[in-house]
mmCIF file of C-alpha atoms and ligand atoms in Angstrom:
data_model
loop_
_atom_site.group_PDB
_atom_site.id
_atom_site.type_symbol
_atom_site.label_atom_id
_atom_site.label_comp_id
_atom_site.label_asym_id
_atom_site.label_seq_id
_atom_site.Cartn_x
_atom_site.Cartn_y
_atom_site.Cartn_z
ATOM 1 C CA UNK A 195 76.680 101.906 102.364
ATOM 2 C CA UNK A 196 79.551 102.049 100.133
ATOM 3 C CA UNK A 197 82.648 101.870 100.263
ATOM 4 C CA UNK A 198 85.336 103.020 97.309
ATOM 5 C CA UNK A 199 89.083 102.397 97.099
ATOM 6 C CA UNK A 200 90.452 104.899 94.664
ATOM 7 C CA UNK A 201 92.483 108.157 93.261
ATOM 8 C CA UNK A 202 91.380 111.841 94.651
ATOM 9 C CA UNK A 203 93.153 114.375 91.793
ATOM 10 C CA UNK A 204 93.270 118.739 91.391
ATOM 11 C CA UNK A 205 91.872 118.979 88.037
ATOM 12 C CA UNK A 206 93.649 121.693 85.840
ATOM 13 C CA UNK A 207 91.269 122.645 83.064
ATOM 14 C CA UNK A 208 91.121 124.235 80.024
ATOM 15 C CA UNK A 209 88.830 125.118 77.907
ATOM 16 C CA UNK A 210 89.760 124.942 74.069
ATOM 17 C CA UNK A 211 88.516 125.317 70.320
ATOM 18 C CA UNK A 212 89.504 122.460 69.890
ATOM 19 C CA UNK A 213 91.941 119.775 70.945
ATOM 20 C CA UNK A 214 95.507 119.846 69.874
ATOM 21 C CA UNK A 215 97.208 117.042 67.461
ATOM 22 C CA UNK A 216 100.271 115.675 67.836
ATOM 23 C CA UNK A 217 102.995 118.862 67.825
ATOM 24 C CA UNK A 218 100.156 121.254 67.715
ATOM 25 C CA UNK A 219 99.946 124.390 70.350
ATOM 26 C CA UNK A 220 96.919 125.751 70.820
ATOM 27 C CA UNK A 221 95.440 128.913 73.472
ATOM 28 C CA UNK A 222 92.769 128.219 75.538
ATOM 29 C CA UNK A 223 89.888 130.606 76.333
ATOM 30 C CA UNK A 224 89.523 129.684 79.995
ATOM 31 C CA UNK A 225 91.416 127.700 82.990
ATOM 32 C CA UNK A 226 89.979 126.551 85.791
ATOM 33 C CA UNK A 227 91.139 124.282 88.873
ATOM 34 C CA UNK A 228 88.844 121.877 90.062
ATOM 35 C CA UNK A 229 88.280 118.974 91.934
ATOM 36 C CA UNK A 230 88.766 115.110 90.442
ATOM 37 C CA UNK A 231 90.281 112.307 90.272
ATOM 38 C CA UNK A 232 87.648 108.910 89.586
ATOM 39 C CA UNK A 233 87.460 107.205 92.890
ATOM 40 C CA UNK A 234 86.315 110.779 94.676
ATOM 41 C CA UNK A 235 84.290 111.935 91.926
ATOM 42 C CA UNK A 236 82.589 108.378 92.038
ATOM 43 C CA UNK A 237 82.727 108.880 95.576
ATOM 44 C CA UNK A 238 80.717 112.351 95.616
ATOM 45 C CA UNK A 239 78.663 111.229 93.228
ATOM 46 C CA UNK A 240 77.084 108.471 95.294
ATOM 47 C CA UNK A 241 76.981 110.374 98.759
ATOM 48 C CA UNK A 242 74.867 113.118 96.693
ATOM 49 C CA UNK A 243 73.007 110.275 95.365
ATOM 50 C CA UNK A 244 72.253 109.868 98.519
ATOM 51 C CA UNK A 245 74.345 107.188 99.837
ATOM 52 C CA UNK A 246 76.650 106.777 103.414
ATOM 53 C CA UNK A 247 79.770 106.227 101.385
ATOM 54 C CA UNK A 248 83.402 105.783 102.899
ATOM 55 C CA UNK A 249 86.533 106.699 100.533
ATOM 56 C CA UNK A 250 89.841 104.830 101.345
ATOM 57 C CA UNK A 251 92.801 106.971 99.301
ATOM 58 C CA UNK A 252 95.848 108.561 99.915
ATOM 59 C CA UNK A 253 96.665 112.900 99.374
ATOM 60 C CA UNK A 254 99.666 114.691 99.571
ATOM 61 C CA UNK A 255 100.181 117.101 102.636
ATOM 62 C CA UNK A 256 99.812 120.426 99.893
ATOM 63 C CA UNK A 257 97.092 122.562 99.683
ATOM 64 C CA UNK A 258 95.297 120.066 96.923
ATOM 65 C CA UNK A 259 95.321 117.152 99.594
ATOM 66 C CA UNK A 260 93.170 119.211 102.123
ATOM 67 C CA UNK A 261 90.947 121.086 99.368
ATOM 68 C CA UNK A 262 89.909 117.357 98.216
ATOM 69 C CA UNK A 263 89.358 116.196 101.761
ATOM 70 C CA UNK A 264 87.242 119.154 101.876
ATOM 71 C CA UNK A 265 85.151 118.978 98.759
ATOM 72 C CA UNK A 266 84.566 114.880 99.988
ATOM 73 C CA UNK A 267 83.408 116.076 103.559
ATOM 74 C CA UNK A 268 81.317 118.892 102.403
ATOM 75 C CA UNK A 269 79.490 115.652 100.249
ATOM 76 C CA UNK A 270 78.991 114.041 103.190
ATOM 77 C CA UNK A 271 81.659 111.247 102.073
ATOM 78 C CA UNK A 272 83.714 109.657 105.285
ATOM 79 C CA UNK A 273 87.197 110.865 105.002
ATOM 80 C CA UNK A 274 88.350 108.817 108.358
ATOM 81 C CA UNK A 275 90.609 106.446 105.531
ATOM 82 C CA UNK A 276 91.751 109.200 103.149
ATOM 83 C CA UNK A 277 95.231 109.417 104.530
ATOM 84 C CA UNK A 278 97.917 112.585 103.602
ATOM 85 C CA UNK A 279 100.869 111.070 102.594
ATOM 86 C CA UNK A 280 104.151 112.994 103.286
ATOM 87 C CA UNK A 281 106.255 111.109 100.278
ATOM 88 C CA UNK A 282 104.739 112.511 97.259
ATOM 89 C CA UNK A 283 102.073 114.596 95.738
ATOM 90 C CA UNK A 284 98.536 114.553 95.419
ATOM 91 C CA UNK A 285 97.412 113.829 91.894
ATOM 92 C CA UNK A 286 97.037 115.747 89.153
ATOM 93 C CA UNK A 287 95.385 115.910 86.363
ATOM 94 C CA UNK A 288 95.817 117.954 82.861
ATOM 95 C CA UNK A 289 92.643 118.046 81.175
ATOM 96 C CA UNK A 290 91.773 120.075 77.575
ATOM 97 C CA UNK A 291 87.806 120.583 77.324
ATOM 98 C CA UNK A 292 86.977 121.860 73.706
ATOM 99 C CA UNK A 293 83.861 123.282 72.603
ATOM 100 C CA UNK A 294 81.922 120.050 71.792
ATOM 101 C CA UNK A 295 82.674 119.313 75.574
ATOM 102 C CA UNK A 296 84.883 116.571 74.647
ATOM 103 C CA UNK A 297 88.374 115.741 76.479
ATOM 104 C CA UNK A 298 91.451 114.464 76.641
ATOM 105 C CA UNK A 299 93.045 113.289 80.151
ATOM 106 C CA UNK A 300 96.649 113.368 81.329
ATOM 107 C CA UNK A 301 96.595 111.804 85.092
ATOM 108 C CA UNK A 302 99.900 112.455 86.507
ATOM 109 C CA UNK A 303 99.460 109.888 90.142
ATOM 110 C CA UNK A 304 101.401 111.234 92.590
ATOM 111 C CA UNK A 305 100.442 109.617 96.159
ATOM 112 C CA UNK A 306 98.001 107.422 94.129
ATOM 113 C CA UNK A 307 100.596 105.517 93.190
ATOM 114 C CA UNK A 308 101.363 104.580 96.728
ATOM 115 C CA UNK A 309 98.192 103.375 97.928
ATOM 116 C CA UNK A 310 98.520 99.729 99.509
ATOM 117 C CA UNK A 311 96.932 96.303 100.559
ATOM 118 C CA UNK A 312 97.506 98.266 104.350
ATOM 119 C CA UNK A 313 95.645 101.104 103.786
ATOM 120 C CA UNK A 314 92.523 98.674 102.557
ATOM 121 C CA UNK A 315 93.371 96.432 105.567
ATOM 122 C CA UNK A 316 92.846 99.749 107.901
ATOM 123 C CA UNK A 317 89.220 100.243 106.687
ATOM 124 C CA UNK A 318 87.911 97.133 106.439
ATOM 125 C CA UNK A 319 85.590 96.977 109.268
ATOM 126 C CA UNK A 320 83.762 99.802 107.476
ATOM 127 C CA UNK A 321 84.366 97.845 103.837
ATOM 128 C CA UNK A 322 82.980 94.487 105.441
ATOM 129 C CA UNK A 323 80.076 96.754 106.603
ATOM 130 C CA UNK A 324 79.301 98.119 102.723
ATOM 131 C CA UNK A 325 76.713 96.251 100.161
ATOM 132 C CA UNK A 326 78.551 97.802 97.589
ATOM 133 C CA UNK A 327 82.886 97.930 97.056
ATOM 134 C CA UNK A 328 83.337 100.860 94.299
ATOM 135 C CA UNK A 329 86.405 100.185 92.215
ATOM 136 C CA UNK A 330 88.798 102.042 89.410
ATOM 137 C CA UNK A 331 92.403 101.649 88.284
ATOM 138 C CA UNK A 332 94.161 104.640 88.515
ATOM 139 C CA UNK A 333 95.369 103.516 91.673
ATOM 140 C CA UNK A 334 97.506 100.264 91.669
ATOM 141 C CA UNK A 335 96.686 96.876 90.718
ATOM 142 C CA UNK A 336 97.425 95.182 93.578
ATOM 143 C CA UNK A 337 95.628 96.835 95.960
ATOM 144 C CA UNK A 338 92.817 96.765 93.635
ATOM 145 C CA UNK A 339 92.963 93.521 93.986
ATOM 146 C CA UNK A 340 93.163 92.911 97.510
ATOM 147 C CA UNK A 341 90.237 95.156 98.092
ATOM 148 C CA UNK A 342 88.051 93.023 95.935
ATOM 149 C CA UNK A 343 89.329 90.206 97.220
ATOM 150 C CA UNK A 344 88.425 91.146 100.658
ATOM 151 C CA UNK A 345 84.886 92.380 99.385
ATOM 152 C CA UNK A 346 84.141 89.095 97.857
ATOM 153 C CA UNK A 347 84.997 87.466 100.854
ATOM 154 C CA UNK A 348 82.851 89.094 102.609
ATOM 155 C CA UNK A 349 79.884 88.604 100.173
ATOM 156 C CA UNK A 350 79.745 92.759 99.510
ATOM 157 C CA UNK A 351 78.615 93.898 95.040
ATOM 158 C CA UNK A 352 82.027 94.584 93.625
ATOM 159 C CA UNK A 353 81.710 97.167 91.249
ATOM 160 C CA UNK A 354 84.550 97.866 89.144
ATOM 161 C CA UNK A 355 84.870 101.138 86.692
ATOM 162 C CA UNK A 356 87.947 99.965 84.379
ATOM 163 C CA UNK A 357 89.546 102.867 83.839
ATOM 164 C CA UNK A 358 91.944 104.468 82.878
ATOM 165 C CA UNK A 359 91.856 101.318 80.244
ATOM 166 C CA UNK A 360 94.941 98.522 81.438
ATOM 167 C CA UNK A 361 95.139 95.126 80.919
ATOM 168 C CA UNK A 362 93.415 92.857 83.737
ATOM 169 C CA UNK A 363 94.353 89.861 84.835
ATOM 170 C CA UNK A 364 91.482 86.797 85.316
ATOM 171 C CA UNK A 365 92.001 86.611 88.633
ATOM 172 C CA UNK A 366 90.345 90.225 88.666
ATOM 173 C CA UNK A 367 88.037 89.812 86.480
ATOM 174 C CA UNK A 368 86.577 86.634 88.525
ATOM 175 C CA UNK A 369 85.783 89.050 91.873
ATOM 176 C CA UNK A 370 84.102 91.404 89.854
ATOM 177 C CA UNK A 371 80.513 91.164 89.992
ATOM 178 C CA UNK A 372 79.406 94.507 87.776
ATOM 179 C CA UNK A 373 81.868 96.088 85.452
ATOM 180 C CA UNK A 374 81.421 99.351 83.818
ATOM 181 C CA UNK A 375 83.542 99.963 81.105
ATOM 182 C CA UNK A 376 83.134 102.907 78.240
ATOM 183 C CA UNK A 377 83.757 101.734 74.521
ATOM 184 C CA UNK A 378 87.394 102.049 74.431
ATOM 185 C CA UNK A 379 87.587 99.940 77.861
ATOM 186 C CA UNK A 380 85.697 97.541 76.736
ATOM 187 C CA UNK A 381 87.355 96.822 73.972
ATOM 188 C CA UNK A 382 91.015 96.439 75.385
ATOM 189 C CA UNK A 383 89.297 94.640 78.297
ATOM 190 C CA UNK A 384 89.155 91.983 75.623
ATOM 191 C CA UNK A 385 92.289 92.303 73.588
ATOM 192 C CA UNK A 386 89.767 92.549 70.359
ATOM 193 C CA UNK A 387 91.596 96.145 69.990
ATOM 194 C CA UNK A 388 89.977 98.590 68.338
ATOM 195 C CA UNK A 389 86.981 98.938 65.786
ATOM 196 C CA UNK A 390 84.946 95.848 67.737
ATOM 197 C CA UNK A 391 81.543 95.767 68.373
ATOM 198 C CA UNK A 392 81.267 96.562 72.352
ATOM 199 C CA UNK A 393 78.222 94.351 72.837
ATOM 200 C CA UNK A 394 79.372 90.954 72.036
ATOM 201 C CA UNK A 395 82.680 92.748 73.488
ATOM 202 C CA UNK A 396 80.764 92.989 76.658
ATOM 203 C CA UNK A 397 78.955 89.685 76.437
ATOM 204 C CA UNK A 398 82.426 87.617 76.028
ATOM 205 C CA UNK A 399 82.989 89.510 79.550
ATOM 206 C CA UNK A 400 80.065 88.271 80.826
ATOM 207 C CA UNK A 401 80.821 84.688 79.736
ATOM 208 C CA UNK A 402 83.858 84.790 81.636
ATOM 209 C CA UNK A 403 83.011 85.439 85.071
ATOM 210 C CA UNK A 404 81.301 88.322 85.462
ATOM 211 C CA UNK A 405 77.662 88.701 86.530
ATOM 212 C CA UNK A 406 76.379 91.975 84.635
ATOM 213 C CA UNK A 407 78.461 94.534 82.010
ATOM 214 C CA UNK A 408 77.045 98.090 82.078
ATOM 215 C CA UNK A 409 78.785 99.240 78.548
ATOM 216 C CA UNK A 410 77.971 103.434 78.759
ATOM 217 C CA UNK A 411 78.099 104.911 75.549
ATOM 218 C CA UNK A 412 78.253 108.472 75.808
ATOM 219 C CA UNK A 413 75.674 110.544 74.354
ATOM 220 C CA UNK A 414 73.933 106.652 73.093
ATOM 221 C CA UNK A 415 73.183 105.877 76.864
ATOM 222 C CA UNK A 416 74.188 102.606 78.277
ATOM 223 C CA UNK A 417 73.424 98.960 77.543
ATOM 224 C CA UNK A 418 73.145 96.626 80.321
ATOM 225 C CA UNK A 419 74.491 93.023 79.042
ATOM 226 C CA UNK A 420 74.147 90.139 81.356
ATOM 227 C CA UNK A 421 72.380 86.380 81.864
ATOM 228 C CA UNK A 422 69.185 87.882 80.361
ATOM 229 C CA UNK A 423 70.451 88.812 77.299
ATOM 230 C CA UNK A 424 70.653 92.990 76.282
ATOM 231 C CA UNK A 425 69.096 95.807 77.896
ATOM 232 C CA UNK A 426 69.641 99.372 76.305
ATOM 233 C CA UNK A 427 69.153 102.582 78.858
ATOM 234 C CA UNK A 428 68.444 105.545 76.322
ATOM 235 C CA UNK A 429 70.508 108.807 77.185
ATOM 236 C CA UNK A 430 69.443 112.068 77.771
ATOM 237 C CA UNK A 431 69.049 114.660 74.355
ATOM 238 C CA UNK A 432 71.084 117.387 76.805
ATOM 239 C CA UNK A 433 73.459 120.094 74.914
ATOM 240 C CA UNK A 434 77.154 118.607 76.472
ATOM 241 C CA UNK A 435 79.437 121.624 78.224
ATOM 242 C CA UNK A 436 81.919 119.419 80.093
ATOM 243 C CA UNK A 437 81.695 115.698 79.737
ATOM 244 C CA UNK A 438 84.556 115.190 82.545
ATOM 245 C CA UNK A 439 83.519 112.914 85.247
ATOM 246 C CA UNK A 440 80.285 111.765 82.879
ATOM 247 C CA UNK A 441 81.262 108.180 83.747
ATOM 248 C CA UNK A 442 82.162 108.700 86.905
ATOM 249 C CA UNK A 443 78.981 110.324 87.729
ATOM 250 C CA UNK A 444 76.970 107.662 85.954
ATOM 251 C CA UNK A 445 79.191 104.676 88.455
ATOM 252 C CA UNK A 446 78.594 106.787 91.643
ATOM 253 C CA UNK A 447 74.694 107.002 90.766
ATOM 254 C CA UNK A 448 74.275 103.526 89.503
ATOM 255 C CA UNK A 449 76.107 102.321 92.807
ATOM 256 C CA UNK A 450 74.175 104.435 94.853
ATOM 257 C CA UNK A 451 70.813 102.893 93.623
ATOM 258 C CA UNK A 452 71.660 99.529 93.909
ATOM 259 C CA UNK A 453 72.589 100.289 97.513
ATOM 260 C CA UNK A 454 69.079 101.501 97.799
ATOM 261 C CA UNK A 455 67.571 98.322 96.746
ATOM 262 C CA UNK A 456 67.011 99.484 93.166
ATOM 263 C CA UNK A 457 67.110 96.626 90.472
ATOM 264 C CA UNK A 458 70.042 97.210 87.670
ATOM 265 C CA UNK A 459 67.953 98.380 85.719
ATOM 266 C CA UNK A 460 66.785 101.095 87.035
ATOM 267 C CA UNK A 461 69.435 102.466 88.577
ATOM 268 C CA UNK A 462 71.164 102.509 84.950
ATOM 269 C CA UNK A 463 68.140 104.082 84.302
ATOM 270 C CA UNK A 464 68.942 106.741 87.411
ATOM 271 C CA UNK A 465 72.494 106.900 86.579
ATOM 272 C CA UNK A 466 72.037 108.168 83.316
ATOM 273 C CA UNK A 467 69.984 110.877 83.954
ATOM 274 C CA UNK A 468 72.272 111.706 86.821
ATOM 275 C CA UNK A 469 75.150 111.486 84.667
ATOM 276 C CA UNK A 470 72.972 113.964 81.645
ATOM 277 C CA UNK A 471 72.989 116.412 84.279
ATOM 278 C CA UNK A 472 76.582 116.160 85.073
ATOM 279 C CA UNK A 473 77.985 116.416 81.353
ATOM 280 C CA UNK A 474 75.573 120.568 81.623
ATOM 281 C CA UNK A 475 78.107 121.641 84.205
ATOM 282 C CA UNK A 476 82.222 122.652 83.759
ATOM 283 C CA UNK A 477 84.238 120.237 86.077
ATOM 284 C CA UNK A 478 83.829 117.186 87.545
ATOM 285 C CA UNK A 479 82.947 116.853 91.686
ATOM 286 C CA UNK A 480 81.088 120.276 90.889
ATOM 287 C CA UNK A 481 79.674 118.848 88.132
ATOM 288 C CA UNK A 482 77.564 115.861 90.463
ATOM 289 C CA UNK A 483 73.964 116.471 91.351
ATOM 290 C CA UNK A 484 71.972 115.184 94.574
ATOM 291 C CA UNK A 485 68.835 112.767 94.420
ATOM 292 C CA UNK A 486 66.393 115.518 94.397
ATOM 293 C CA UNK A 487 68.162 117.537 91.232
ATOM 294 C CA UNK A 488 68.078 113.666 89.794
ATOM 295 C CA UNK A 489 64.760 113.001 90.830
ATOM 296 C CA UNK A 490 63.386 116.719 89.747
ATOM 297 C CA UNK A 491 65.019 116.375 85.954
ATOM 298 C CA UNK A 492 63.376 112.626 85.706
ATOM 299 C CA UNK A 493 59.893 114.160 87.016
ATOM 300 C CA UNK A 494 60.773 116.856 83.719
ATOM 301 C CA UNK A 495 61.864 115.221 81.332
ATOM 302 C CA UNK A 496 60.083 111.679 81.727
ATOM 303 C CA UNK A 497 61.949 108.303 82.377
ATOM 304 C CA UNK A 498 64.887 107.423 80.016
HETATM 305 P P1 ATP B 115 84.353 110.501 80.849
HETATM 306 O O1 ATP B 115 85.909 109.511 80.647
HETATM 307 O O2 ATP B 115 83.842 111.342 79.992
HETATM 308 O O3 ATP B 115 83.856 110.750 82.169
HETATM 309 P P2 ATP B 115 83.098 107.917 79.987
HETATM 310 O O4 ATP B 115 83.673 107.563 78.798
HETATM 311 O O5 ATP B 115 83.624 106.963 80.952
HETATM 312 O O6 ATP B 115 83.058 109.670 80.365
HETATM 313 P P3 ATP B 115 80.521 107.858 78.540
HETATM 314 O O7 ATP B 115 79.952 106.636 77.947
HETATM 315 O O8 ATP B 115 81.202 109.448 77.879
HETATM 316 O O9 ATP B 115 81.744 107.440 80.092
HETATM 317 O O10 ATP B 115 79.397 108.180 79.934
HETATM 318 C C1 ATP B 115 78.925 107.763 80.568
HETATM 319 C C2 ATP B 115 77.594 108.063 80.458
HETATM 320 O O11 ATP B 115 77.250 110.042 80.626
HETATM 321 C C3 ATP B 115 76.698 107.755 79.519
HETATM 322 O O12 ATP B 115 76.102 106.333 79.580
HETATM 323 C C4 ATP B 115 75.498 108.684 79.490
HETATM 324 O O13 ATP B 115 74.610 108.099 80.777
HETATM 325 C C5 ATP B 115 76.036 109.859 79.890
HETATM 326 N N1 ATP B 115 76.492 110.756 79.004
HETATM 327 C C6 ATP B 115 77.564 111.182 78.133
HETATM 328 N N2 ATP B 115 77.900 111.429 77.613
HETATM 329 C C7 ATP B 115 76.588 112.514 77.282
HETATM 330 C C8 ATP B 115 76.167 113.383 76.331
HETATM 331 N N3 ATP B 115 76.050 114.552 75.622
HETATM 332 N N4 ATP B 115 74.563 113.492 76.570
HETATM 333 C C9 ATP B 115 73.663 112.787 77.647
HETATM 334 N N5 ATP B 115 73.888 112.112 78.403
HETATM 335 C C10 ATP B 115 75.648 111.507 78.038
HETATM 336 O O1 RIB B 116 86.773 110.363 84.886
HETATM 337 C C1 RIB B 116 86.701 111.682 85.043
HETATM 338 C C2 RIB B 116 88.706 112.057 86.476
HETATM 339 O O2 RIB B 116 89.368 111.404 85.177
HETATM 340 C C3 RIB B 116 88.993 113.423 86.695
HETATM 341 O O3 RIB B 116 88.580 114.192 87.722
HETATM 342 C C4 RIB B 116 90.619 113.553 86.271
HETATM 343 O O4 RIB B 116 91.168 114.146 87.525
HETATM 344 C C5 RIB B 116 90.885 112.159 86.006
HETATM 345 O O5 RIB B 116 90.846 111.206 87.112
#
């Protein structure tokens, strides 16, 4: 069982030929409203990959909040601890996606910013019964740290996807078992700035108490850095349509495979396949594959 403490957003997605530079206006060729939020995306990904998932988060009393609850429920994510907050709007993400499937995202946190340690306490029983707690950084850091502390005291594996990038106190990193950053996030976390060798940066985080870093490298795949050294996990060669949520597909599927008892390396290989499927479908939550779809893709194309 997996508990996810995190964000839910309504994604407003404009497709453009190329992303605008500062000061520039560009016209979109299409527009789509979809459901997202890093926490909710990862919860949907893990549930479709076969895990029992409980979500702890906040939505507003608006239609977007209701739609997000329905989307989670339709993917069999338990929403008992998704609270309706009367003091603000559901989180919103303004997303532009270009012809190559690359994106820029601006997140307006809304009531995600209100998620408190008391929300975590309300779900203490389900967190303590879980094998994995999955965290990101779209809700207040104090809440993330509180949840990680609770899980660590209960011997639960803590996975942190440190996205969006921000500085993290050592007191939080100490509570993390598996960190899943992308190249930009790992550079930020080590304070090494860019350009930096991301593998060395991941190694530095391991020597600072994190058990394993699974560094995602977009179309280049991922690298696991831990006490055993480095293990490359190749990406699948696919034509990306929209990479929004690729990281979330990877993290959710990694957690689900670990929850099912697979090794970290096998879990990362499964996650790479699921993420390759996700980049071929527009939107975040709609792009998360089921376990059957990922298994069939691996059978068709071979293991990565
Ligand atoms: P995003 O912010 O777009 O959700 P991210 O920056 O957090 O993504 P990435 O490293 O871009 O994460 O991608 C996560 C994983 O998704 C990669 O490790 C890889 O397995 C898969 N992936 C991403 N882009 C591609 C691609 N173009 N082709 C195949 N697989 C991809
Ligand atoms: O990781 C993708 C997600 O980032 C989008 O769904 C958007 O809501 C932002 O949270």
